[in-house]
PDB file of N, CA and C in Angstrom:
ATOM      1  N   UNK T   1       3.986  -8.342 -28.674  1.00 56.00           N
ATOM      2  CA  UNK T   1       5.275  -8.114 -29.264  1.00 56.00           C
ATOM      3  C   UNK T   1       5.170  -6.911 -30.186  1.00 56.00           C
ATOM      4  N   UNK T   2       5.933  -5.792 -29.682  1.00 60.00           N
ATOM      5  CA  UNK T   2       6.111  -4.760 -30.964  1.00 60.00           C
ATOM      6  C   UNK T   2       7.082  -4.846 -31.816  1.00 60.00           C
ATOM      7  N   UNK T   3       7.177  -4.474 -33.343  1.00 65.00           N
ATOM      8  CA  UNK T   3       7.559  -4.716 -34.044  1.00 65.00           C
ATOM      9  C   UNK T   3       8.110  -3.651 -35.173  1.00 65.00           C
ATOM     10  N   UNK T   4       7.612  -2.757 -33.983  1.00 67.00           N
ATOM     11  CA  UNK T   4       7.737  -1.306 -34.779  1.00 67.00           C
ATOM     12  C   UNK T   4       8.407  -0.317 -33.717  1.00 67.00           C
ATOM     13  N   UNK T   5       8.739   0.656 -34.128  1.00 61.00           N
ATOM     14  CA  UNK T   5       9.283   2.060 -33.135  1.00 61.00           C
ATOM     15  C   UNK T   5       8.310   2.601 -32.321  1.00 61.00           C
ATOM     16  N   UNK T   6       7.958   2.996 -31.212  1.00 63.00           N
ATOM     17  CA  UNK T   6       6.813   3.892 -30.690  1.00 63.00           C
ATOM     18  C   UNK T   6       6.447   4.936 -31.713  1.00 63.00           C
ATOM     19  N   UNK T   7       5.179   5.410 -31.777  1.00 62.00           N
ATOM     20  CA  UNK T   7       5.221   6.693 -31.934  1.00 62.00           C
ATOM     21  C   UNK T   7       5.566   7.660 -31.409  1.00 62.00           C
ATOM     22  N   UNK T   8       5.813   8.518 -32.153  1.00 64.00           N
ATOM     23  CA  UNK T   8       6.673   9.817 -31.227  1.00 64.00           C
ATOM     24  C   UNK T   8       5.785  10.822 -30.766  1.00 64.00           C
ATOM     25  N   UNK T   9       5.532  11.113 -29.433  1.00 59.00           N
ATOM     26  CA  UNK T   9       4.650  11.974 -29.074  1.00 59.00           C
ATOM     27  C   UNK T   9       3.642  10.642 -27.809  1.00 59.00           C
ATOM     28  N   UNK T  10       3.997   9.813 -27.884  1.00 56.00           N
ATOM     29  CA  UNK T  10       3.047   8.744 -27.374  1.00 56.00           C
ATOM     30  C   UNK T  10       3.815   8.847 -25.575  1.00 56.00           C
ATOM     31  N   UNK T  11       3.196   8.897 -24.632  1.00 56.00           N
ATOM     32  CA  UNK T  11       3.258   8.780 -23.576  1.00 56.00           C
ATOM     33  C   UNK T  11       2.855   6.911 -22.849  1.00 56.00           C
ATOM     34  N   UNK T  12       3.738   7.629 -22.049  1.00 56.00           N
ATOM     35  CA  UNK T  12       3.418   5.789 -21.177  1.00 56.00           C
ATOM     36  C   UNK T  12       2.672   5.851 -20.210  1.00 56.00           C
ATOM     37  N   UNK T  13       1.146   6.546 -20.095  1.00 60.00           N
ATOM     38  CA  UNK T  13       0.634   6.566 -19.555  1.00 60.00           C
ATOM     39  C   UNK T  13      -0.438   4.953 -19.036  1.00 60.00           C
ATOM     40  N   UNK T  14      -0.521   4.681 -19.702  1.00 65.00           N
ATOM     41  CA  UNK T  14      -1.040   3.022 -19.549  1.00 65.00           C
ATOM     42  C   UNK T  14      -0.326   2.464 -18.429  1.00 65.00           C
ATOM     43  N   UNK T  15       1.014   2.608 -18.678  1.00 63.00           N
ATOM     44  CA  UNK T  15       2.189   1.670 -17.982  1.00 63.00           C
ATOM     45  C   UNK T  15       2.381   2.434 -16.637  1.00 63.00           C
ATOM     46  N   UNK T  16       2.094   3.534 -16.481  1.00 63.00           N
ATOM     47  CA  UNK T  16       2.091   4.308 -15.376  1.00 63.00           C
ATOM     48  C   UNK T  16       1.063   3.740 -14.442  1.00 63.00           C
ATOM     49  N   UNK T  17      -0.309   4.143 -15.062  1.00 68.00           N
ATOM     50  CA  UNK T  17      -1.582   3.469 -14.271  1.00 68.00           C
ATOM     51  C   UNK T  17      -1.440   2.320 -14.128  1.00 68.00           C
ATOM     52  N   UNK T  18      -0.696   1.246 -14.899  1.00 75.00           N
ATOM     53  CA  UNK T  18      -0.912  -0.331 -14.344  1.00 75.00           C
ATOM     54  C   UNK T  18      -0.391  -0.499 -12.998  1.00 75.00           C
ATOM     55  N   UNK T  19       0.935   0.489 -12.809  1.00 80.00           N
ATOM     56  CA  UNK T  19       1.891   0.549 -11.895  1.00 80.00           C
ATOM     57  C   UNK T  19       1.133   0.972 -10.802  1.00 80.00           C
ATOM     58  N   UNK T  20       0.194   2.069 -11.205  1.00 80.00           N
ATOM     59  CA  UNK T  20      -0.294   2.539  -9.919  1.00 80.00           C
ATOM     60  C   UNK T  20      -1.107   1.322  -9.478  1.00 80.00           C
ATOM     61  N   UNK T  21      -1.625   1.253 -10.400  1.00 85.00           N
ATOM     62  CA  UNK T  21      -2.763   0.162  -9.678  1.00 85.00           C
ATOM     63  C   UNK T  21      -2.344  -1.288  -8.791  1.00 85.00           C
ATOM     64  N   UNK T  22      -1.318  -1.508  -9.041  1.00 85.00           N
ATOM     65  CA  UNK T  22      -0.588  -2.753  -8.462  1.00 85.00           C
ATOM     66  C   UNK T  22       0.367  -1.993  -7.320  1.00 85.00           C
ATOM     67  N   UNK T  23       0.593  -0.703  -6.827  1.00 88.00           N
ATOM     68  CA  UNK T  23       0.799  -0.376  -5.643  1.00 88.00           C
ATOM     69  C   UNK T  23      -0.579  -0.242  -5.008  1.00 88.00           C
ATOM     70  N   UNK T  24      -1.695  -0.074  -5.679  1.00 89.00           N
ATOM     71  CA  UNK T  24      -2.561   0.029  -4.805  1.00 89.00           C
ATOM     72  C   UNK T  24      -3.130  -1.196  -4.231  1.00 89.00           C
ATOM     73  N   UNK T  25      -2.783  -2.430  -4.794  1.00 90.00           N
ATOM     74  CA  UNK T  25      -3.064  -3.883  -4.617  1.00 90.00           C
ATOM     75  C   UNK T  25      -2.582  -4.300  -3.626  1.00 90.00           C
ATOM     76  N   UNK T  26      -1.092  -3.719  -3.896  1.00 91.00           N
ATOM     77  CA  UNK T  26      -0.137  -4.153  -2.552  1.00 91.00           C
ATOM     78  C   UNK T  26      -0.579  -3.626  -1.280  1.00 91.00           C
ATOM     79  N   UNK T  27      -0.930  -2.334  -1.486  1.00 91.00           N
ATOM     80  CA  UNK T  27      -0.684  -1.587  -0.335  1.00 91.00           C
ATOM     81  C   UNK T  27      -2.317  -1.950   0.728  1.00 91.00           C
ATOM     82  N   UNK T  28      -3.059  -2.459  -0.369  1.00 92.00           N
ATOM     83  CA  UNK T  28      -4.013  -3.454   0.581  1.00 92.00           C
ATOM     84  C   UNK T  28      -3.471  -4.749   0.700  1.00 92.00           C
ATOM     85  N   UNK T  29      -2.960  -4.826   0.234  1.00 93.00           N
ATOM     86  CA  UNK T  29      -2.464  -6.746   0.923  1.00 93.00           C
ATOM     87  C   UNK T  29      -1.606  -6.877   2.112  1.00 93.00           C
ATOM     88  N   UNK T  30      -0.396  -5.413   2.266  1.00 92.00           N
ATOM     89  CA  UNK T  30       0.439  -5.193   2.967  1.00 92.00           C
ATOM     90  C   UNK T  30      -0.032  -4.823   4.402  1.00 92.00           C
ATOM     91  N   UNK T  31      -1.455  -3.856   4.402  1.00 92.00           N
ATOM     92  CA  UNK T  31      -1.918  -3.199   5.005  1.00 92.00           C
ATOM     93  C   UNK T  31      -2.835  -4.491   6.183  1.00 92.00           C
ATOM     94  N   UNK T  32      -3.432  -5.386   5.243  1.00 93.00           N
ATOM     95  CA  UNK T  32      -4.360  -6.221   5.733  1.00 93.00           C
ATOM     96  C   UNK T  32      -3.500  -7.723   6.893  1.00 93.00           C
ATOM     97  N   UNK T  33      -2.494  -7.846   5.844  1.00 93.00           N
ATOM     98  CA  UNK T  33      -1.520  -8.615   6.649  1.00 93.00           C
ATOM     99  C   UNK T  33      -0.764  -7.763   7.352  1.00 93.00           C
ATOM    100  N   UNK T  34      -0.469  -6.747   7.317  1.00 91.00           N
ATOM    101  CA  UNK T  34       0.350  -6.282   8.748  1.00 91.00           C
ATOM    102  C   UNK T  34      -0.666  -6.127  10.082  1.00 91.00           C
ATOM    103  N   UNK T  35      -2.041  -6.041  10.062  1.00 89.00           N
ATOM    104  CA  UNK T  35      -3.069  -6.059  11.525  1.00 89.00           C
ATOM    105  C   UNK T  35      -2.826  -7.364  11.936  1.00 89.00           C
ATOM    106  N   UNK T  36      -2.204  -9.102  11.310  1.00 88.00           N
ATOM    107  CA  UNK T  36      -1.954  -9.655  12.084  1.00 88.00           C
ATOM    108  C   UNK T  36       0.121  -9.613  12.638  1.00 88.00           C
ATOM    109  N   UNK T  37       0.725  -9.053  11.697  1.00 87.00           N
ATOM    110  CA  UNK T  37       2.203  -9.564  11.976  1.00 87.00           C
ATOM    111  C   UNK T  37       3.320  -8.256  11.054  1.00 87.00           C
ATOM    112  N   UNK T  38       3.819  -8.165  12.117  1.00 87.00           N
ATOM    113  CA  UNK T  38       5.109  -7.223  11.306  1.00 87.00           C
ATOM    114  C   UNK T  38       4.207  -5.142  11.045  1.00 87.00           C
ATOM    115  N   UNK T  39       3.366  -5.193  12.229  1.00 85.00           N
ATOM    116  CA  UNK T  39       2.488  -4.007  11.677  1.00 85.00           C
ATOM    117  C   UNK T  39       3.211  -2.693  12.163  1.00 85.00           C
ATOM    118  N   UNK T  40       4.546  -3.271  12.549  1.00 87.00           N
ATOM    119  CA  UNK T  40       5.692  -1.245  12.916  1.00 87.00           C
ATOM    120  C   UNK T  40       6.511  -1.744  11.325  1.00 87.00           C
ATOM    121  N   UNK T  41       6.036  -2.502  10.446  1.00 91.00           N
ATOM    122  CA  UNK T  41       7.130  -2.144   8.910  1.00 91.00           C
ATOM    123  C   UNK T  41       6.172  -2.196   7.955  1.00 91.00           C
ATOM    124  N   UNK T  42       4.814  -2.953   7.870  1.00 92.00           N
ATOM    125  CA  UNK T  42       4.044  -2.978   6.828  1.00 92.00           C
ATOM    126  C   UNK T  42       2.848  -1.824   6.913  1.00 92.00           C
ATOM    127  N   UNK T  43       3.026  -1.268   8.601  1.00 91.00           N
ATOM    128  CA  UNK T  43       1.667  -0.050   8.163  1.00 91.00           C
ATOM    129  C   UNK T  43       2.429   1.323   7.134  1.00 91.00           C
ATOM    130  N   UNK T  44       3.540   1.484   7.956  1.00 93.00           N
ATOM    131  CA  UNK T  44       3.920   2.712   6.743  1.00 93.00           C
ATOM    132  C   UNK T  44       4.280   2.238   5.586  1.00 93.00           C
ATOM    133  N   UNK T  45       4.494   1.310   5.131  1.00 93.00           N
ATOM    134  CA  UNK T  45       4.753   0.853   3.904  1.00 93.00           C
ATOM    135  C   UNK T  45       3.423   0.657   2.912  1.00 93.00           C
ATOM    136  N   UNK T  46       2.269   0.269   3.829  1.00 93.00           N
ATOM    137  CA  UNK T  46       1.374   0.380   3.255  1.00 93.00           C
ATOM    138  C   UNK T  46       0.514   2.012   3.136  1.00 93.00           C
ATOM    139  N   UNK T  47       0.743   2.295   4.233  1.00 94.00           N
ATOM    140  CA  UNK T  47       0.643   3.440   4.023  1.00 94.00           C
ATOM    141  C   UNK T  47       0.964   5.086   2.771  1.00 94.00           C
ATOM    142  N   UNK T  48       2.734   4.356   2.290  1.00 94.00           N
ATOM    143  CA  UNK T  48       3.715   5.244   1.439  1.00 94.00           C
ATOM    144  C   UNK T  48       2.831   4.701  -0.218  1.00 94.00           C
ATOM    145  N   UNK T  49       2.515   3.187   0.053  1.00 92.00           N
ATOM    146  CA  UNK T  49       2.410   2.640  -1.311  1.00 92.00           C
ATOM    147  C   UNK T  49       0.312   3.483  -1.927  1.00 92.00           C
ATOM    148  N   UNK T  50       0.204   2.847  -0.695  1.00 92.00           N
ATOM    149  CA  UNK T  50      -1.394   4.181  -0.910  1.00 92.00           C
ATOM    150  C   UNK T  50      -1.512   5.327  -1.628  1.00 92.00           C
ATOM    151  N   UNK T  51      -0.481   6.476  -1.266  1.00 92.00           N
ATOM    152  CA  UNK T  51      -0.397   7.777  -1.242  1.00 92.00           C
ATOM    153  C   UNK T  51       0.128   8.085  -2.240  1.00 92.00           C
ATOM    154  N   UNK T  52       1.186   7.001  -3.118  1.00 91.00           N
ATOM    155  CA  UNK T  52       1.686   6.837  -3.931  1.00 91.00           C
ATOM    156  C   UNK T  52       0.971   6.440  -5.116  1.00 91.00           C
ATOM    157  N   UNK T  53       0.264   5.805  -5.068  1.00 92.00           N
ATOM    158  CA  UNK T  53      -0.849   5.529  -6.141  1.00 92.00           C
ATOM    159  C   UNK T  53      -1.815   5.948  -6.405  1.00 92.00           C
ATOM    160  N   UNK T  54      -2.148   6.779  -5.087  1.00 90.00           N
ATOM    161  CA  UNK T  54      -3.343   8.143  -4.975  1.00 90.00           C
ATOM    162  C   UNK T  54      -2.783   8.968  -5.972  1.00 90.00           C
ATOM    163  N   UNK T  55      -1.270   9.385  -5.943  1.00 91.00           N
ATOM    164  CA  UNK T  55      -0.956  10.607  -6.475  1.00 91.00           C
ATOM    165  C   UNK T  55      -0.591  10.220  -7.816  1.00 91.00           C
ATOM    166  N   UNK T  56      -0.569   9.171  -8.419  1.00 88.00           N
ATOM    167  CA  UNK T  56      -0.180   8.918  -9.549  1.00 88.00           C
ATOM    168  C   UNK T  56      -1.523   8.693 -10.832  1.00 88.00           C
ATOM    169  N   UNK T  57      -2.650   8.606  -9.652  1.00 86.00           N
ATOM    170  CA  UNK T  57      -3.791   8.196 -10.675  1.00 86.00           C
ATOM    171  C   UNK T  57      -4.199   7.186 -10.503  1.00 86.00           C
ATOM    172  N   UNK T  58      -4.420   6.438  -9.561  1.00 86.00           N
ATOM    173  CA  UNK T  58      -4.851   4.868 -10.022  1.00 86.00           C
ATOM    174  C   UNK T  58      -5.845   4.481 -10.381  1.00 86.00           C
ATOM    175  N   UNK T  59      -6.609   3.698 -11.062  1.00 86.00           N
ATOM    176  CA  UNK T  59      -8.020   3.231 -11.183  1.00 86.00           C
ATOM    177  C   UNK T  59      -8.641   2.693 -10.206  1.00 86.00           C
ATOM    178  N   UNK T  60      -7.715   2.259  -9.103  1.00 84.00           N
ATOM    179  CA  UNK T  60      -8.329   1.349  -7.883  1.00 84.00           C
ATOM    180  C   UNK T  60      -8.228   2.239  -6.688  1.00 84.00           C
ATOM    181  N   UNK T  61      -9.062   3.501  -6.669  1.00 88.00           N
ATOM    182  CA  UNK T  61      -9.100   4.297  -6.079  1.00 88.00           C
ATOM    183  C   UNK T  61      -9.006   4.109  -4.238  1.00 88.00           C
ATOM    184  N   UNK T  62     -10.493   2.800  -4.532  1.00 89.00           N
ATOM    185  CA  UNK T  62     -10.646   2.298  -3.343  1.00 89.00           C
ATOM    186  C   UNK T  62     -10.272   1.476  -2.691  1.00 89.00           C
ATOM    187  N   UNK T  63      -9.095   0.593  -3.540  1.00 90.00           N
ATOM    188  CA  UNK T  63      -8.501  -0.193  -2.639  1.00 90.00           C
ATOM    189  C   UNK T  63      -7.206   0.458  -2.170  1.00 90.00           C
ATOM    190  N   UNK T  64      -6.835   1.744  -2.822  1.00 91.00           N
ATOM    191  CA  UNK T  64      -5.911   2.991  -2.345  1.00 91.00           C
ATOM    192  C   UNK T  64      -6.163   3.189  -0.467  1.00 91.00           C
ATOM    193  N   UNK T  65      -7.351   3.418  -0.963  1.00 93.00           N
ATOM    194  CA  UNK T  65      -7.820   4.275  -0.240  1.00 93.00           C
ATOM    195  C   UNK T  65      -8.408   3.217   1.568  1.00 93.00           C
ATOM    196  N   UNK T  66      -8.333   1.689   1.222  1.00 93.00           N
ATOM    197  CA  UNK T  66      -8.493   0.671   1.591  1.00 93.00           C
ATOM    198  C   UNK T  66      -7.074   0.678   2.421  1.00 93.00           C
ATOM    199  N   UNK T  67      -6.151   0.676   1.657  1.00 92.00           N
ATOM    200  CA  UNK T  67      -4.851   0.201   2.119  1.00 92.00           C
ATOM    201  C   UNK T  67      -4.662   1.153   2.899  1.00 92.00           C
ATOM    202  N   UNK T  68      -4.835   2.723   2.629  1.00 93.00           N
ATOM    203  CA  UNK T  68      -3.981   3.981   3.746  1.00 93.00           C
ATOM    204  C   UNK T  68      -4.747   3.388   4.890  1.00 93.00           C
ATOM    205  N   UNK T  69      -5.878   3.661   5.129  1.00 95.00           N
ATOM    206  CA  UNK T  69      -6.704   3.027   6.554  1.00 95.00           C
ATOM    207  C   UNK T  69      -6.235   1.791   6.982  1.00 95.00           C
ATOM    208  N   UNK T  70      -6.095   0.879   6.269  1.00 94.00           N
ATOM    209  CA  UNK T  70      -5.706  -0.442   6.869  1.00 94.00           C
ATOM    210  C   UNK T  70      -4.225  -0.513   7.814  1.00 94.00           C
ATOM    211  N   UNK T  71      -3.560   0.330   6.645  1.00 93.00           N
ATOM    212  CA  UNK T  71      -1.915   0.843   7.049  1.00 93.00           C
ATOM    213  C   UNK T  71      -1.722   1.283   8.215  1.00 93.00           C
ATOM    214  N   UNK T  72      -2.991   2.782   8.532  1.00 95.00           N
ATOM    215  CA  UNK T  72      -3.315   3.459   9.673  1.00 95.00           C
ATOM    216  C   UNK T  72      -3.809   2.878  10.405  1.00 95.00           C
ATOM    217  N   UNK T  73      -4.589   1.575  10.688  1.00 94.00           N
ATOM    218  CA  UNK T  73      -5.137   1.039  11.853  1.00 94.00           C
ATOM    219  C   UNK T  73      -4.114  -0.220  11.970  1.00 94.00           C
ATOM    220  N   UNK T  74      -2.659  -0.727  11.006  1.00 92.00           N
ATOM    221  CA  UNK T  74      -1.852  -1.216  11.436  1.00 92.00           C
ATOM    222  C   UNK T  74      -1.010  -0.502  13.033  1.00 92.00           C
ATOM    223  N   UNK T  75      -1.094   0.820  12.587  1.00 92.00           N
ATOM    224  CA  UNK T  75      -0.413   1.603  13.877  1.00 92.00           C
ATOM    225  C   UNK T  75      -1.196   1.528  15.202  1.00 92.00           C
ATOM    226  N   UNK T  76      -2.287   1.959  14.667  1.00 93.00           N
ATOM    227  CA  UNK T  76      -3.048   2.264  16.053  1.00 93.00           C
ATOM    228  C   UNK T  76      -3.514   0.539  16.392  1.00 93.00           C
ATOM    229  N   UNK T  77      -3.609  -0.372  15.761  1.00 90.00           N
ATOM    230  CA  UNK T  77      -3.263  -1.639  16.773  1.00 90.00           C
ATOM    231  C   UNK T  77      -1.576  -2.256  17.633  1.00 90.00           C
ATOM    232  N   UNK T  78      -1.117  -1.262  16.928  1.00 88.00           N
ATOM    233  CA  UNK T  78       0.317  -1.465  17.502  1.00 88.00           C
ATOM    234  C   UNK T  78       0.381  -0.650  18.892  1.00 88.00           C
ATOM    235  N   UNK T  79       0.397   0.587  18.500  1.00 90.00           N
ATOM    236  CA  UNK T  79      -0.014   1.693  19.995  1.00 90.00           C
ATOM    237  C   UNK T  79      -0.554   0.800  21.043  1.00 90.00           C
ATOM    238  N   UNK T  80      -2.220   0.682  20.541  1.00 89.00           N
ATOM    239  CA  UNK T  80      -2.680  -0.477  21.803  1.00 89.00           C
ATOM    240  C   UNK T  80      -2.352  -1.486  22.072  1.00 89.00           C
ATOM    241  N   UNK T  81      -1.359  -2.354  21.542  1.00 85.00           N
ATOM    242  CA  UNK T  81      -0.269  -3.446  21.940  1.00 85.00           C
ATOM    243  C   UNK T  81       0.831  -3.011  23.084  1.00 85.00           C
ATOM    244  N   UNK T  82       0.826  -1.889  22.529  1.00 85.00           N
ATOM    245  CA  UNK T  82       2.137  -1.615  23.415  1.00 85.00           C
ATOM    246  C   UNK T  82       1.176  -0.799  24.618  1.00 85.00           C
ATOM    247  N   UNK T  83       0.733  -0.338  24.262  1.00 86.00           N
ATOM    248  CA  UNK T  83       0.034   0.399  26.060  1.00 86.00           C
ATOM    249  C   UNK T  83      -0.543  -0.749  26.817  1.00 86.00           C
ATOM    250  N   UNK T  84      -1.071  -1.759  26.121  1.00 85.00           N
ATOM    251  CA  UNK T  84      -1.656  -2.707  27.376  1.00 85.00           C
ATOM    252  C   UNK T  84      -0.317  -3.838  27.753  1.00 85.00           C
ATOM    253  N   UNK T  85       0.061  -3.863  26.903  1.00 81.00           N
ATOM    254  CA  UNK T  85       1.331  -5.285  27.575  1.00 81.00           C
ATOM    255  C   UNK T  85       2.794  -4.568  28.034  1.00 81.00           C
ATOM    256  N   UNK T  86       2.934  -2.703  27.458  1.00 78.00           N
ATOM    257  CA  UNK T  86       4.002  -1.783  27.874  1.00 78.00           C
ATOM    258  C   UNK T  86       5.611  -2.546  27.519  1.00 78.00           C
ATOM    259  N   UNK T  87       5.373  -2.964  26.294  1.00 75.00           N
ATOM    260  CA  UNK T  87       6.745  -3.688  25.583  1.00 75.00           C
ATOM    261  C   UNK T  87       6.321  -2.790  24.082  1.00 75.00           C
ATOM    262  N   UNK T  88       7.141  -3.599  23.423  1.00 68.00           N
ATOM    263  CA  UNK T  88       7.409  -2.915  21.782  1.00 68.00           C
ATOM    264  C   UNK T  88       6.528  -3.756  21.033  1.00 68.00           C
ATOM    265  N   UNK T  89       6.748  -5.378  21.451  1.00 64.00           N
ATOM    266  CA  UNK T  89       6.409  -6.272  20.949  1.00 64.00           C
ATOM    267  C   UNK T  89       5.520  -7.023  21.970  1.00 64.00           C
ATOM    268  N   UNK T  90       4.427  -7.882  20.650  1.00 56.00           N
ATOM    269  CA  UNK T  90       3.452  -8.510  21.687  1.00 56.00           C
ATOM    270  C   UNK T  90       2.872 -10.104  21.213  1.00 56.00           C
ATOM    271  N   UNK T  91       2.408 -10.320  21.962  1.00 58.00           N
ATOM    272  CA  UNK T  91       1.950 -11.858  21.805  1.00 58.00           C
ATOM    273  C   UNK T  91       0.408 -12.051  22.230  1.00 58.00           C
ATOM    274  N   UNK T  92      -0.283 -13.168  21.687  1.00 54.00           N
ATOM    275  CA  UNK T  92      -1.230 -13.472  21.865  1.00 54.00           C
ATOM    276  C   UNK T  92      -1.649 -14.272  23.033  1.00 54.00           C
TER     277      UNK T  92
END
């Protein structure tokens, strides 16, 4: 609880990095669950949230960096869904 005015000159840089870092959380959670379900809306999403937290600074560099790949091999398991069964959508 603050109880006082900010200082003036004080940046929200803290609050920035927390932010980043919890897109970078997502964007591995998004990334990891879209290789089983929903992977044509959660790879670029995981993908945007990656790149996004890359560029902002995050401390969780590597789970950034976790999620763009995961995001990216959401696609390319989709591609090979669709070239072997030649639909959009696929089943087990």
């Amino acid at each position: 609880m603050q109880l006082t005015a900010p200082a003036a000159g004080r940046t929200e840089a803290p609050a920035r990095t927390r932010d980043a870092d919890g897109m970078a959380v997502a964007s591995f959670i998004l990334g990891l669950l879209g290789l089983l379900v929903l992977n044509l809306f959660l790879g670029p999403i995981a993908i945007a949230l990656a790149a996004v937290s890359l560029w902002r600074g995050t401390a969780r560099r590597g789970r950034a960096y976790l999620g763009l790949a995961l995001g990216v091999a959401d696609l390319a398991v989709l591609l090979i869904a669709i070239q072997v069964s030649n639909t959009v959508s696929w089943s087990l």
